[in-house]
Short mmCIF file of C-alpha atoms in Angstrom, two decimals:
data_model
loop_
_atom_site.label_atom_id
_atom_site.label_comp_id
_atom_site.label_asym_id
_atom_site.label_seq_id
_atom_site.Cartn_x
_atom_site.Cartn_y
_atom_site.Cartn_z
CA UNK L 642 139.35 102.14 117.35
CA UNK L 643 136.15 100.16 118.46
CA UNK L 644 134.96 103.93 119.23
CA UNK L 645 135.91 105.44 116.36
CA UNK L 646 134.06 102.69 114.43
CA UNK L 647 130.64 103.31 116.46
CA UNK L 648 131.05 106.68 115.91
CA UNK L 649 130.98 106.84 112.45
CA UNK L 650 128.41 103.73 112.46
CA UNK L 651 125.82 106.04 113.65
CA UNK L 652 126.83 109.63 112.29
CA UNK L 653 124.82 108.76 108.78
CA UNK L 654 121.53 108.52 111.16
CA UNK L 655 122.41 111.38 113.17
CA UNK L 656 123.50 113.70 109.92
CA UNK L 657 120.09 114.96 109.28
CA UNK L 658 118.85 118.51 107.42
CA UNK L 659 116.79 120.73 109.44
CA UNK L 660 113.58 119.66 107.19
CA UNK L 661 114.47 115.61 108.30
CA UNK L 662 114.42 116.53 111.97
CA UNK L 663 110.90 118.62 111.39
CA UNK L 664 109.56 115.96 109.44
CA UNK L 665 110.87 113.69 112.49
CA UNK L 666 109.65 115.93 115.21
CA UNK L 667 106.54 115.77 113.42
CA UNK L 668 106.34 111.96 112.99
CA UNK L 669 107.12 111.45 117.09
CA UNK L 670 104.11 114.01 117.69
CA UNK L 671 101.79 111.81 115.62
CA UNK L 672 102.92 108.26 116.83
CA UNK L 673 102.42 109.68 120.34
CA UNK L 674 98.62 110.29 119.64
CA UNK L 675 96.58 107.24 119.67
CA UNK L 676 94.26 107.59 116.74
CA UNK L 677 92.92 104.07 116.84
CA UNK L 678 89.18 103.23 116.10
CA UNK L 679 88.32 101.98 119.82
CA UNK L 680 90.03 104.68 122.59
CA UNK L 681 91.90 107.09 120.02
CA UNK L 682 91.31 110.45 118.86
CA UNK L 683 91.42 111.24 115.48
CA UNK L 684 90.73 115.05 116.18
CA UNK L 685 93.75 115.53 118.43
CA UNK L 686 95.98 114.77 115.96
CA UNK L 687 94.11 116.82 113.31
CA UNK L 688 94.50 119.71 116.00
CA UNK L 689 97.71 119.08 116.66
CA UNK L 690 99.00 119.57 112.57
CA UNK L 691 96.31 122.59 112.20
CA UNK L 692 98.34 124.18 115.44
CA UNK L 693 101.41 123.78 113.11
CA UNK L 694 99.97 125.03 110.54
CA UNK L 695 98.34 128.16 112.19
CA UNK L 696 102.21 128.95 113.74
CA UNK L 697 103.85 129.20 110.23
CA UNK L 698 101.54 131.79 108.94
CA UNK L 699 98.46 130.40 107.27
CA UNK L 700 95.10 131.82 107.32
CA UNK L 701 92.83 130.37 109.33
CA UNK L 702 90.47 130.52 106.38
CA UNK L 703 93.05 128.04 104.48
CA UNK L 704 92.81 125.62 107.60
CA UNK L 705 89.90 123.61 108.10
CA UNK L 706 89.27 120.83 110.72
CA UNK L 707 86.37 118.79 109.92
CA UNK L 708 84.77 116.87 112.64
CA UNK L 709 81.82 114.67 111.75
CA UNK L 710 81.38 112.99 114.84
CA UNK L 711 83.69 113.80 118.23
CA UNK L 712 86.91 112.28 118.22
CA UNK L 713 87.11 111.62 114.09
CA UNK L 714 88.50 115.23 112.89
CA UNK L 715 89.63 115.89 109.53
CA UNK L 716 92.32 118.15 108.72
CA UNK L 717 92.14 120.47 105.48
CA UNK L 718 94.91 122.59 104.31
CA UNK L 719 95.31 124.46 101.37
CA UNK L 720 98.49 126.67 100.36
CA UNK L 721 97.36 128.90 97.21
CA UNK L 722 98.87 129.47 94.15
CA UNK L 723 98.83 131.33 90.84
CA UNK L 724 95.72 129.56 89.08
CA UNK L 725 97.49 128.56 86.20
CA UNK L 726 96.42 125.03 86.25
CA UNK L 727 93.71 123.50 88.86
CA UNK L 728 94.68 122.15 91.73
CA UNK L 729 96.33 119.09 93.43
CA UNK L 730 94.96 117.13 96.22
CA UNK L 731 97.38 115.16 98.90
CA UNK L 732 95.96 112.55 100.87
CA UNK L 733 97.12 110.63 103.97
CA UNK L 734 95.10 109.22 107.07
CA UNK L 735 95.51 109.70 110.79
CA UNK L 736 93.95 107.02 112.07
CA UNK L 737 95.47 103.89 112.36
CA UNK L 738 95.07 99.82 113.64
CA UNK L 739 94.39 98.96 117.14
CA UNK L 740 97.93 97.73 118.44
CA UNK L 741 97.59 96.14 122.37
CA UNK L 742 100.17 96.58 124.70
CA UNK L 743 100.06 92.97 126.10
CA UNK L 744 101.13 91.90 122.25
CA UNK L 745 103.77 94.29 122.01
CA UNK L 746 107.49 93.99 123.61
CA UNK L 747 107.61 98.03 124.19
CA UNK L 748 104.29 100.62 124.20
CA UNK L 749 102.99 101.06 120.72
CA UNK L 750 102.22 104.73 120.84
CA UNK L 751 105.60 105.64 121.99
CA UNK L 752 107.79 106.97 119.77
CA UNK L 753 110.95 104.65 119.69
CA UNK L 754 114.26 104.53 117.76
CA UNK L 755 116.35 101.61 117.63
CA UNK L 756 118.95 100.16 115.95
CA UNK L 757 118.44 102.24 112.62
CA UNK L 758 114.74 101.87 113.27
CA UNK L 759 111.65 104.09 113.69
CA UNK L 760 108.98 102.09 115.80
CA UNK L 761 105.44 102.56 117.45
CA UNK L 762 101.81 102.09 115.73
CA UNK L 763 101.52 104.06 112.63
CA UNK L 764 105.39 104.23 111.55
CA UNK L 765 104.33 102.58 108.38
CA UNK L 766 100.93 102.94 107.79
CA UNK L 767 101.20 105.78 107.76
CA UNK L 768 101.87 108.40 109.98
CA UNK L 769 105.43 108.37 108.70
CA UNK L 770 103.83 109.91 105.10
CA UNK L 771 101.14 111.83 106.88
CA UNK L 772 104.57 113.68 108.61
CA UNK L 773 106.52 113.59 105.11
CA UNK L 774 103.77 115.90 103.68
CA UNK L 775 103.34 118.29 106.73
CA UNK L 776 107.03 118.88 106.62
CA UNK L 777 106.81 119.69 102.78
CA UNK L 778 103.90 122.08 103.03
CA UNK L 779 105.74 124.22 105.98
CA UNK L 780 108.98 124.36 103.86
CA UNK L 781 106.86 125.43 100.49
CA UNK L 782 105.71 128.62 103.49
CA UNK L 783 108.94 129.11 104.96
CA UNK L 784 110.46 129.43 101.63
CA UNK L 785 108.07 131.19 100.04
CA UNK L 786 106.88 129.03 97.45
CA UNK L 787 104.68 130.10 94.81
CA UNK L 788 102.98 126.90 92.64
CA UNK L 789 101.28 127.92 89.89
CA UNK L 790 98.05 126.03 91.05
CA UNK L 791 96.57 125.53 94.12
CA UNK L 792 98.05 122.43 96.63
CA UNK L 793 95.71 120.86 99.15
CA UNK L 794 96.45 118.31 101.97
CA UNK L 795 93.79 115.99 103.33
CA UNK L 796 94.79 114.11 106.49
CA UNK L 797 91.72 112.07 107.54
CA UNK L 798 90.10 109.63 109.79
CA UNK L 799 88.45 106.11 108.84
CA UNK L 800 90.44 104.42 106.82
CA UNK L 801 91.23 101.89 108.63
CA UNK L 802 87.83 100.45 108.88
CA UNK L 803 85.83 102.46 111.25
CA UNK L 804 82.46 104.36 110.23
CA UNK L 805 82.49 106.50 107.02
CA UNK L 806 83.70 110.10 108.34
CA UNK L 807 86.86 110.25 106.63
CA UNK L 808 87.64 111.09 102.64
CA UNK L 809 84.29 109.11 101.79
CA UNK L 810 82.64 112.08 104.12
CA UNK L 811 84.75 114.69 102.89
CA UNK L 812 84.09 114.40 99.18
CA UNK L 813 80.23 114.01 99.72
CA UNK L 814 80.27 117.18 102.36
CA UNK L 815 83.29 119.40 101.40
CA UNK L 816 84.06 118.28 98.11
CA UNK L 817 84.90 121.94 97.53
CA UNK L 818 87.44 121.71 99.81
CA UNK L 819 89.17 118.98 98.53
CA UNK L 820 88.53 119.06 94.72
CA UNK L 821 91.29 118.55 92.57
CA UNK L 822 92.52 117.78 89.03
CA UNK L 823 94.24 114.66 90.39
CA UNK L 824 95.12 113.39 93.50
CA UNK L 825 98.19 111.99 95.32
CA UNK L 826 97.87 109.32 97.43
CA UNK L 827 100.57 108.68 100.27
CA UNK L 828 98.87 105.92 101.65
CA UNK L 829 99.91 103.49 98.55
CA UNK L 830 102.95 102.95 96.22
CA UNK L 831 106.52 103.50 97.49
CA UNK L 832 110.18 101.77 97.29
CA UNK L 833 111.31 98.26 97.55
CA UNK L 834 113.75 96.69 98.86
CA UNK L 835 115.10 93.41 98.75
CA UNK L 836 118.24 92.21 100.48
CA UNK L 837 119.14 95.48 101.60
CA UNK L 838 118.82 96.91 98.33
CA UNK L 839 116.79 99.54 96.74
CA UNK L 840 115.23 97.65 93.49
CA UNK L 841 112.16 99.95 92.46
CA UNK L 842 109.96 102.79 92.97
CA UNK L 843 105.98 101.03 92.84
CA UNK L 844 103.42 103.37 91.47
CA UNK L 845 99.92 102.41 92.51
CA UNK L 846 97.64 102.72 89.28
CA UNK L 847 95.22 100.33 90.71
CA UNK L 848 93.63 98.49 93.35
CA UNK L 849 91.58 95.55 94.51
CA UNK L 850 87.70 95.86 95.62
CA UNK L 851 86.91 95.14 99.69
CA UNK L 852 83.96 93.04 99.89
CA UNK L 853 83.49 90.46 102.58
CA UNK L 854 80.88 87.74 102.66
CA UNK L 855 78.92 86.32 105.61
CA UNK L 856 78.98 82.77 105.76
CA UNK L 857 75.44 81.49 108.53
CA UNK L 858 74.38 78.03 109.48
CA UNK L 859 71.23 77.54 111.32
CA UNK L 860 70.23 74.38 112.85
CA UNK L 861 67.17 73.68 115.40
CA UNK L 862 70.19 72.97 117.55
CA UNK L 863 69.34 70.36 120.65
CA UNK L 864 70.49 68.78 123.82
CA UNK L 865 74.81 67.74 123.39
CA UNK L 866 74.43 64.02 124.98
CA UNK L 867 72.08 63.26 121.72
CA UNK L 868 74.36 64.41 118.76
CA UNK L 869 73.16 64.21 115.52
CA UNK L 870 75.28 64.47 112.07
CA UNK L 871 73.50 67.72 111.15
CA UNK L 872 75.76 69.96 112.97
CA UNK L 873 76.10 73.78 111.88
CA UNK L 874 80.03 73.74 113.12
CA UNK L 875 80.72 70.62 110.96
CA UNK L 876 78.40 71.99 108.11
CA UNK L 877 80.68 75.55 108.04
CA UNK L 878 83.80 74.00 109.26
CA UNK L 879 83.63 71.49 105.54
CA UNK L 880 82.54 74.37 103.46
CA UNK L 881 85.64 76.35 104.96
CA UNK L 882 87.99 73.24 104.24
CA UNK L 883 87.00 73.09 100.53
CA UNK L 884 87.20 76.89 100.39
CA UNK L 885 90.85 76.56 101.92
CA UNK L 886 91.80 74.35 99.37
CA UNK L 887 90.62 76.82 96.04
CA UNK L 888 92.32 79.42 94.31
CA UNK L 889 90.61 81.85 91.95
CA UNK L 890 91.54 81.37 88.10
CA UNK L 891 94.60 83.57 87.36
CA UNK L 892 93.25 86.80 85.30
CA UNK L 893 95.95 89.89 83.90
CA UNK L 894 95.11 92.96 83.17
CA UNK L 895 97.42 95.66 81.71
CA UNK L 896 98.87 97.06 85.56
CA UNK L 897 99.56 93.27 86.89
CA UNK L 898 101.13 92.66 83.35
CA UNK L 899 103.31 95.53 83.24
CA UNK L 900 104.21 94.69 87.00
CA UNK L 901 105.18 91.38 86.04
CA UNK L 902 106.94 92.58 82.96
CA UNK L 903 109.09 94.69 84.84
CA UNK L 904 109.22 92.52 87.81
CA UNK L 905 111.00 89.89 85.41
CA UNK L 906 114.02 92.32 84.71
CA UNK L 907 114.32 93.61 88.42
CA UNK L 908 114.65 90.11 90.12
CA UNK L 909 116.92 87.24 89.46
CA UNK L 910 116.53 83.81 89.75
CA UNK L 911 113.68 81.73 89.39
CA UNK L 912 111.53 84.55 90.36
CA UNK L 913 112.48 86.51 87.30
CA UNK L 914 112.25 83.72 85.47
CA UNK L 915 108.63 83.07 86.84
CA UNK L 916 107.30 86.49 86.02
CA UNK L 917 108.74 86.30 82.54
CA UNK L 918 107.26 83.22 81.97
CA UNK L 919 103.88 84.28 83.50
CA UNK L 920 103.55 87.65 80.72
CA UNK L 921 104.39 85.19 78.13
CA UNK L 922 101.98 82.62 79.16
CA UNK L 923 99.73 82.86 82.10
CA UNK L 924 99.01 79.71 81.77
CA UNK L 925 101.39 78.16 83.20
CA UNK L 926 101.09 75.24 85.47
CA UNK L 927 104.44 75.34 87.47
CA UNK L 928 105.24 79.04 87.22
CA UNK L 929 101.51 79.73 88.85
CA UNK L 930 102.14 76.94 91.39
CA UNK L 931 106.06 78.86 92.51
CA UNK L 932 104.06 82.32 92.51
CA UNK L 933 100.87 81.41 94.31
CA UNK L 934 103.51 80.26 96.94
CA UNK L 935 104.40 83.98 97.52
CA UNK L 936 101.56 85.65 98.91
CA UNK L 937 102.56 89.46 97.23
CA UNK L 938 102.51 87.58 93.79
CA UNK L 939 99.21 85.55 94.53
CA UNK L 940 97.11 88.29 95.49
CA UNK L 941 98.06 90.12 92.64
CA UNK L 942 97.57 87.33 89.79
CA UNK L 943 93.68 86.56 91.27
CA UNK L 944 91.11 87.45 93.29
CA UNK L 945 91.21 86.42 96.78
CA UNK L 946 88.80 85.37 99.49
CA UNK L 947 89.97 84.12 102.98
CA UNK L 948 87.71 83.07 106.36
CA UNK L 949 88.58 85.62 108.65
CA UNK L 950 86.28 85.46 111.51
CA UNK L 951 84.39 82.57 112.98
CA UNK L 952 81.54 82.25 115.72
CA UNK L 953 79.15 79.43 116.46
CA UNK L 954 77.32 78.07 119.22
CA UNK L 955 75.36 79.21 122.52
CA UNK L 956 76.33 76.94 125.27
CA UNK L 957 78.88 74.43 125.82
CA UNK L 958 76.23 71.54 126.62
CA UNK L 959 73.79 72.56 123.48
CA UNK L 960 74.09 71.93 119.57
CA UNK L 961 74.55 75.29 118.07
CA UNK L 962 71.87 76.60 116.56
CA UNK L 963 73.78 78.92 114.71
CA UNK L 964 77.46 79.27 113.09
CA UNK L 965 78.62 81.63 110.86
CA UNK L 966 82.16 83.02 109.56
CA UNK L 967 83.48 86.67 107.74
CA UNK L 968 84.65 85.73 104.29
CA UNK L 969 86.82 88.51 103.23
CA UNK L 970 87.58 89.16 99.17
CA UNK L 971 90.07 91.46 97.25
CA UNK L 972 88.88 91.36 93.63
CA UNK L 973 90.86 92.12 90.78
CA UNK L 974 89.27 95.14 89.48
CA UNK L 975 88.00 93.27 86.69
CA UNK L 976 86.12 90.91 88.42
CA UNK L 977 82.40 91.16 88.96
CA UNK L 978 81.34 90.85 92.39
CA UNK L 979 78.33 88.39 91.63
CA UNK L 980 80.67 86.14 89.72
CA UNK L 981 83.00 85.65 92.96
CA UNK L 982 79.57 85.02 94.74
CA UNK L 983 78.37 82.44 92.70
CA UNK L 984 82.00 80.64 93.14
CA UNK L 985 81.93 80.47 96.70
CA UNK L 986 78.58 78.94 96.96
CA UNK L 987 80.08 76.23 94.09
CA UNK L 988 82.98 75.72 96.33
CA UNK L 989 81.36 75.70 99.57
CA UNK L 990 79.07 72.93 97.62
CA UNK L 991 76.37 73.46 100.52
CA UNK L 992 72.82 74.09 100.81
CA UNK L 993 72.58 74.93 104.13
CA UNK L 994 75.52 77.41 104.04
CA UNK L 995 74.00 80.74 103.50
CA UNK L 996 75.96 83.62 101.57
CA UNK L 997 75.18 86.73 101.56
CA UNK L 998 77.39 90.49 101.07
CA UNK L 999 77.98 92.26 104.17
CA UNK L 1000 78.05 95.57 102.25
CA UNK L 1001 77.97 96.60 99.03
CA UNK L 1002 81.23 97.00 97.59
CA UNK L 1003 83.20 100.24 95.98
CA UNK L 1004 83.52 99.72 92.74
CA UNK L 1005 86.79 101.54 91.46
CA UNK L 1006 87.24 102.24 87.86
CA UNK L 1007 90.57 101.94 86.48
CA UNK L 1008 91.96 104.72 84.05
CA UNK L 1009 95.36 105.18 83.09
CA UNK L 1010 98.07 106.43 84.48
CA UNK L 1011 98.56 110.37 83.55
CA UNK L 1012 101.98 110.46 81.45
CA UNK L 1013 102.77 113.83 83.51
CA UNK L 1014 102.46 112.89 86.75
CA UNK L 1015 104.24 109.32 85.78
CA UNK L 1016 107.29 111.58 85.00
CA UNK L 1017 107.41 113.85 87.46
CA UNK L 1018 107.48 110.52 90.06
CA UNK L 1019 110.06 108.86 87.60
CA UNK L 1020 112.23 112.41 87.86
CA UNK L 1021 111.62 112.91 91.32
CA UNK L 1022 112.58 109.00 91.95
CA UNK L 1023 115.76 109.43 89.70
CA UNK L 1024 117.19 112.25 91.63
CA UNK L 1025 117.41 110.39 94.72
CA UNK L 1026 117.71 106.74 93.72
CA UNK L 1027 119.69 107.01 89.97
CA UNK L 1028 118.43 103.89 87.86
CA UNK L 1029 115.35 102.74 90.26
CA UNK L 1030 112.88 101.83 87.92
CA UNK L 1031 108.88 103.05 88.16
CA UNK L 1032 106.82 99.80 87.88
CA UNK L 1033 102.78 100.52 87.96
CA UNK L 1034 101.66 98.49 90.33
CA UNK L 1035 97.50 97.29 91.82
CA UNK L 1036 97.84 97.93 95.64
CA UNK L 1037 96.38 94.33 96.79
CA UNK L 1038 94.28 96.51 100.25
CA UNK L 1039 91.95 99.46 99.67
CA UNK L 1040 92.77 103.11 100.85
CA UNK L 1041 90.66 105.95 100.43
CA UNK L 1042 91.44 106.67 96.73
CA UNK L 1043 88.92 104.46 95.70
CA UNK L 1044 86.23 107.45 97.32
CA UNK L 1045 88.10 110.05 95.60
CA UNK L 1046 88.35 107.85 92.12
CA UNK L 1047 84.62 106.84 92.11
CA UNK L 1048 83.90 110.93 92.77
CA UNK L 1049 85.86 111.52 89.62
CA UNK L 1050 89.36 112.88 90.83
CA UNK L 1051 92.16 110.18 89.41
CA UNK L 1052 94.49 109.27 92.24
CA UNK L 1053 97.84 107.79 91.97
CA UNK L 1054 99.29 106.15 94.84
CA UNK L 1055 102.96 107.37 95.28
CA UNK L 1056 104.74 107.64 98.55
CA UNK L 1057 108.79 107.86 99.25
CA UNK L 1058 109.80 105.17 101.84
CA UNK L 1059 111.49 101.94 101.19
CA UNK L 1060 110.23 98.89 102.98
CA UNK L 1061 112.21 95.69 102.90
CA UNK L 1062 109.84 93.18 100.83
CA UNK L 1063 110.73 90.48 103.18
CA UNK L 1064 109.83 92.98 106.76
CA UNK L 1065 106.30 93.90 106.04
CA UNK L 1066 105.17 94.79 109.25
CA UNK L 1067 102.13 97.62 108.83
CA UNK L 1068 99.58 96.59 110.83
CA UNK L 1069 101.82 94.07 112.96
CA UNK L 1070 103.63 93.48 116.02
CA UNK L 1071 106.82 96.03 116.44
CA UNK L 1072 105.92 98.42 112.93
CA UNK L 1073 108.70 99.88 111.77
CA UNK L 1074 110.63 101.49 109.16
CA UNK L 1075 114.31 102.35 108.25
CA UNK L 1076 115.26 106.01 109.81
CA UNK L 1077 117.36 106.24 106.30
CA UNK L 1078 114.18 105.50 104.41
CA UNK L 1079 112.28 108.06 106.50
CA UNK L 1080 114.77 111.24 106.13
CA UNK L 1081 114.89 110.67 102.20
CA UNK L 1082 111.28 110.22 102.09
CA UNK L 1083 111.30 113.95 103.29
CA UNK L 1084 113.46 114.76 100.02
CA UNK L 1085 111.69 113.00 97.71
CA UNK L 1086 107.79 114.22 98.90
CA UNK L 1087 109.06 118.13 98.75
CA UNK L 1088 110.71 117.06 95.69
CA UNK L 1089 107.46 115.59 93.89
CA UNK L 1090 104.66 118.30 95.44
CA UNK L 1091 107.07 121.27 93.98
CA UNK L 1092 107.92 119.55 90.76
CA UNK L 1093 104.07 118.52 90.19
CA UNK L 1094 102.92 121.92 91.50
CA UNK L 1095 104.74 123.78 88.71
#
């Protein structure tokens, strides 16, 4: 009996279509090719999905990798259609976080199934999507698919904070490669779920704006056995404190309201009642004070800036001459960058703390979502989940939409697999995500590229 049970504990993993164990095949290939920033190589990887590509029957004329700089390849595909309509861009990224071996309990960039679990660098973020839209794209050959506009996949390097020769290169270089009446983005959106149940499909419409700060203290520094008061350390370290302590005023716009709107008839509880209370007034006190607890539900009600890198001092037996720390800020999109400038250096409340932007930051306008494209996700969404409700959500990170956006494509962020709200681990120790999640995100991507390409 205790066989019999096992058995059938495992069969739902194992009972998998011929287009889940491509897609799956696919996935292993990619976790198995280190495509980090430091030792990886983005252009394997790009090779290794052209070589796909080039064995199901495209033209090598329709297959295009792009390679900057060696080791950061781009991979362009583009499966033609009727002309009817212009065409639609797909977007993931190759390249993902460093992960060291010493920090994790098995080797990242092998391929590893466990207890109803995909794991290895990349399994969420996002080489699990990247192998979701491969997999569609070789089914729409094998089965002859004819869209009435032309569909393009972009898999790319960079995004994950190396130099700029990823979909920032691509549109200024290629953009005729990649040019599109609207893009969807795989690298943002996707399902939630909470206590082992699916509660709703997010669909990015916006997103918050990088832009870190330095943070310098300079001092004429001096021997250590004759300390004076002035010390750069103490000078950052109590501009940091008061910094630690502040939180940006709470500011709404439509996408956060609607998330919260919605939010309040998904959850129970005093969450729901929280959200509620927030769309009706967002002002507050307690609600805010419950919310800002969360850190999903803080980052979206404000802008956010957090010390993220320190350094100071030259030798252990001198005064340090110089200190200086990495601010990093997600602004709401309608925030102005010199306004969250001018409110750290009030709540640093120093002189002699410096500030100053590391690099200008990408401004991304927000338009609306398109009403088509919202329904083809919601019908796409309701034929595998019945009843999961859409909820427009402002992705808290950047991705590389905000390249395509600012070039004048609109990009949506949609994606098919369900992460547990409460086992976030992209960009973590041991990423993961449910095999289930994984086989129907296969479904629902082939589901949504057809549907939107016709």
């Amino acid at each position: 009996m205790r066989f019999l049970a096992a058995v059938l504990a495992i069969l739902p993993l194992c009972a998998q279509s011929p287009d889940q164990k491509l897609a799956r095949e696919i996935f292993q290939q990619l976790i198995e090719i280190n495509t980090t920033d430091s030792s990886g190589d983005n252009t394997r990887a790009a090779e290794a999905m052209a070589a796909r590509f080039r064995a199901a029957g495209w033209a090598e004329s329709d297959i295009h990798v792009l390679t900057p700089v060696p080791r950061k390849g781009n991979l362009v595909v583009r499966l033609h259609g009727t002309g009817a309509a212009r065409p639609i861009l797909f977007l993931g990224h190759l390249d993902v976080v460093e992960a060291l071996r010493s920090d994790w309990p098995f080797d990242p960039f092998v391929f590893r199934q466990q207890d109803g679990y995909f794991y290895g660098r990349g399994t969420s973020d996002m080489k699990g999507d990247d192998a979701t839209l491969v997999a569609a794209f070789l089914r729409m050959k094998r089965e002859n698919f004819h869209p009435a506009r032309d569909l393009i996949l972009a898999l790319t390097a960079d995004e994950e904070g190396g130099t700029a020769n990823g979909a920032d290169w691509l549109v200024q270089r290629h953009r005729d490669l990649i040019d599109a009446q609207f893009c969807v983005n795989t690298d943002a959106g996707g399902g939630h779920i909470k206590n082992g149940k699916h509660i709703y499909m997010a669909m990015q419409a916006a997103e918050k704006v990088f832009l870190s700060f330095k943070l310098e203290v300079t001092n004429n520094g001096g021997h250590s056995s004759l300390p004076t008061r002035d010390n750069a350390i103490y000078h950052l370290a109590d501009g940091l404190s008061r910094l630690a302590k502040f939180d940006f005023p709470v500011h709404f716009f439509d996408v956060t309201r609607a998330a919260f709107e919605r939010g309040a008839n998904i959850y129970g509880g005093q969450l729901g009642t929280d959200l509620k209370t927030m769309v009706q007034n967002p002002n507050d006190a307690a609600a805010i004070a419950r919310l800002s607890a969360i850190p999903l539900y803080n980052a979206q009600m404000r802008t956010t800036c957090v010390a993220t890198m320190l350094s100071a001092g030259h030798a252990e037996n001198a005064l340090p001459q110089l200190a200086t720390a990495t601010v990093n800020c997600r602004l709401l999109p309608v925030d102005k960058a010199a306004d969250i400038k001018r409110t750290l250096e009030q709540v640093l409340a120093d002189p002699k703390i410096a500030v100053t932007e590391m690099r200008e930051p990408v401004i991304t306008p927000y338009t609306p979502i398109d009403p088509n494209v919202m329904a083809a996700v919601t019908a796409s969404t309701n034929k595998l989940w019945p009843g999961i409700p859409i909820v427009p959500a402002m992705d808290t990170g950047a991705s590389d939409g905000i390249f395509l956006i600012r070039a004048g494509i609109p990009t949506y962020g949609v994606n098919g697999i369900f992460n547990d709200e409460d086992d976030y681990r992209a960009h973590g120790r041991s990423e993961r995500i449910l095999v289930k999640s994984f086989d129907d995100a296969v479904d629902f991507i082939y589901d949504l590229v057809t549907r939107l390409a016709n």
